[in-house]
GROMACS .gro file of C-alpha atoms in nm:
model
  114
    1SER     CA    1  -2.543   1.064   0.626
    2TRP     CA    2  -2.433   1.491   0.625
    3LEU     CA    3  -2.306   1.411   1.002
    4VAL     CA    4  -2.130   1.156   0.921
    5ARG     CA    5  -1.913   1.338   0.576
    6CYS     CA    6  -1.889   1.676   0.775
    7VAL     CA    7  -1.683   1.475   1.080
    8ASP     CA    8  -1.495   1.290   0.869
    9SER     CA    9  -1.382   1.650   0.663
   10MET     CA   10  -1.305   1.777   0.976
   11THR     CA   11  -1.103   1.490   1.092
   12THR     CA   12  -0.934   1.491   0.800
   13HIS     CA   13  -0.825   1.919   0.809
   14ALA     CA   14  -0.761   1.826   1.193
   15LYS     CA   15  -0.527   1.558   1.059
   16ARG     CA   16  -0.385   1.766   0.763
   17ALA     CA   17  -0.319   2.049   1.069
   18MET     CA   18  -0.142   1.829   1.262
   19GLY     CA   19   0.122   1.678   1.006
   20GLN     CA   20  -0.031   1.343   0.931
   21LYS     CA   21   0.011   1.282   0.589
   22LYS     CA   22  -0.093   0.988   0.341
   23LYS     CA   23   0.038   0.685   0.337
   24MET     CA   24   0.151   0.572  -0.017
   25ILE     CA   25   0.204   0.227  -0.084
   26LYS     CA   26   0.485   0.111  -0.346
   27VAL     CA   27   0.367  -0.221  -0.568
   28THR     CA   28   0.689  -0.386  -0.722
   29LYS     CA   29   0.632  -0.701  -0.926
   30THR     CA   30   0.921  -0.922  -0.767
   31LEU     CA   31   0.793  -1.241  -0.719
   32VAL     CA   32   0.957  -1.341  -0.345
   33GLU     CA   33   0.936  -1.753  -0.305
   34LYS     CA   34   0.930  -1.828  -0.016
   35PRO     CA   35   1.123  -2.144   0.179
   36ARG     CA   36   0.857  -2.405   0.250
   37ARG     CA   37   0.807  -2.524   0.611
   38GLU     CA   38   0.691  -2.892   0.723
   39SER     CA   39   0.319  -2.885   0.705
   40VAL     CA   40   0.092  -2.820   0.947
   41VAL     CA   41  -0.111  -3.131   0.971
   42GLN     CA   42   0.283  -3.305   1.004
   43ARG     CA   43   0.367  -3.055   1.367
   44PHE     CA   44   0.028  -3.110   1.453
   45ALA     CA   45   0.009  -3.465   1.375
   46ALA     CA   46   0.367  -3.516   1.578
   47ASN     CA   47   0.279  -3.328   1.893
   48LEU     CA   48   0.017  -3.622   1.936
   49THR     CA   49  -0.033  -3.948   2.146
   50GLU     CA   50  -0.161  -4.258   1.978
   51VAL     CA   51  -0.469  -4.238   2.105
   52GLU     CA   52  -0.552  -3.852   1.996
   53LEU     CA   53  -0.412  -3.946   1.666
   54ALA     CA   54  -0.667  -4.260   1.685
   55GLU     CA   55  -0.929  -4.039   1.761
   56VAL     CA   56  -0.838  -3.763   1.522
   57ALA     CA   57  -0.854  -4.051   1.194
   58ALA     CA   58  -1.228  -4.137   1.330
   59LEU     CA   59  -1.328  -3.785   1.310
   60GLN     CA   60  -1.303  -3.753   0.940
   61PRO     CA   61  -1.311  -4.046   0.656
   62PRO     CA   62  -1.028  -4.045   0.426
   63ILE     CA   63  -1.107  -3.971   0.095
   64GLU     CA   64  -1.086  -4.255  -0.180
   65PHE     CA   65  -0.890  -4.263  -0.448
   66GLY     CA   66  -1.083  -4.172  -0.766
   67THR     CA   67  -1.404  -4.076  -0.566
   68PRO     CA   68  -1.549  -3.790  -0.750
   69MET     CA   69  -1.576  -3.473  -0.537
   70THR     CA   70  -1.737  -3.092  -0.549
   71LEU     CA   71  -1.480  -2.869  -0.375
   72ARG     CA   72  -1.611  -2.481  -0.181
   73ALA     CA   73  -1.392  -2.194  -0.410
   74ARG     CA   74  -1.391  -2.019  -0.059
   75LEU     CA   75  -1.324  -1.692  -0.220
   76LYS     CA   76  -1.543  -1.640  -0.480
   77GLY     CA   77  -1.862  -1.832  -0.231
   78GLY     CA   78  -1.942  -2.062  -0.575
   79TYR     CA   79  -1.741  -2.448  -0.662
   80MET     CA   80  -1.424  -2.482  -0.789
   81ARG     CA   81  -1.457  -2.595  -1.154
   82ALA     CA   82  -1.238  -2.620  -1.465
   83ASN     CA   83  -1.329  -2.364  -1.695
   84PRO     CA   84  -1.335  -2.529  -2.035
   85ASP     CA   85  -1.210  -2.203  -2.219
   86THR     CA   86  -0.898  -2.132  -2.056
   87GLY     CA   87  -0.811  -2.497  -1.865
   88ALA     CA   88  -0.781  -2.333  -1.552
   89ALA     CA   89  -0.973  -2.357  -1.214
   90ASP     CA   90  -1.188  -2.071  -1.116
   91GLY     CA   91  -1.504  -2.069  -0.879
   92ASN     CA   92  -1.780  -2.002  -1.084
   93GLY     CA   93  -1.887  -2.363  -1.070
   94HIS     CA   94  -2.238  -2.523  -0.988
   95VAL     CA   95  -2.332  -2.804  -0.733
   96PHE     CA   96  -2.455  -3.067  -0.954
   97ASP     CA   97  -2.180  -2.954  -1.311
   98PRO     CA   98  -1.988  -3.203  -1.428
   99SER     CA   99  -1.678  -2.967  -1.471
  100SER     CA  100  -1.707  -2.937  -1.137
  101ASN     CA  101  -1.599  -3.314  -0.985
  102TRP     CA  102  -1.242  -3.341  -0.904
  103MET     CA  103  -1.076  -3.676  -0.871
  104PHE     CA  104  -0.811  -3.796  -0.621
  105GLU     CA  105  -0.516  -3.970  -0.748
  106PRO     CA  106  -0.266  -4.142  -0.606
  107VAL     CA  107   0.056  -3.890  -0.623
  108GLU     CA  108   0.454  -4.092  -0.582
  109PRO     CA  109   0.663  -3.914  -0.310
  110ASP     CA  110   0.919  -3.783  -0.567
  111ASP     CA  111   0.643  -3.651  -0.811
  112ALA     CA  112   0.540  -3.424  -0.501
  113ASP     CA  113   0.873  -3.259  -0.485
  114SER     CA  114   0.837  -3.106  -0.822
   0.00000   0.00000   0.00000
């Protein structure tokens, strides 16, 4: 640990002597809305033949509407749940927690755009 700190301080002094400066990152609060792109699934499906599409459809069973499902929250490592205090989704759920069950419902194509 002493050796690592010594080498680190020596490299820092050497970089400063050569003129390297710290990089500053400017943080703005401007929200930039990107244009919506075509779905990856749609682009992938457009390049497949009928046989390949049938194989992909056979690999994963379709999600049935109205069936409770538990979703994994990738960032926090827990399960997605509806937080009763804020009314928002967070990643602090547990496997058999009733607030961690999500129902999928069909959406009209006109409603999905809004």
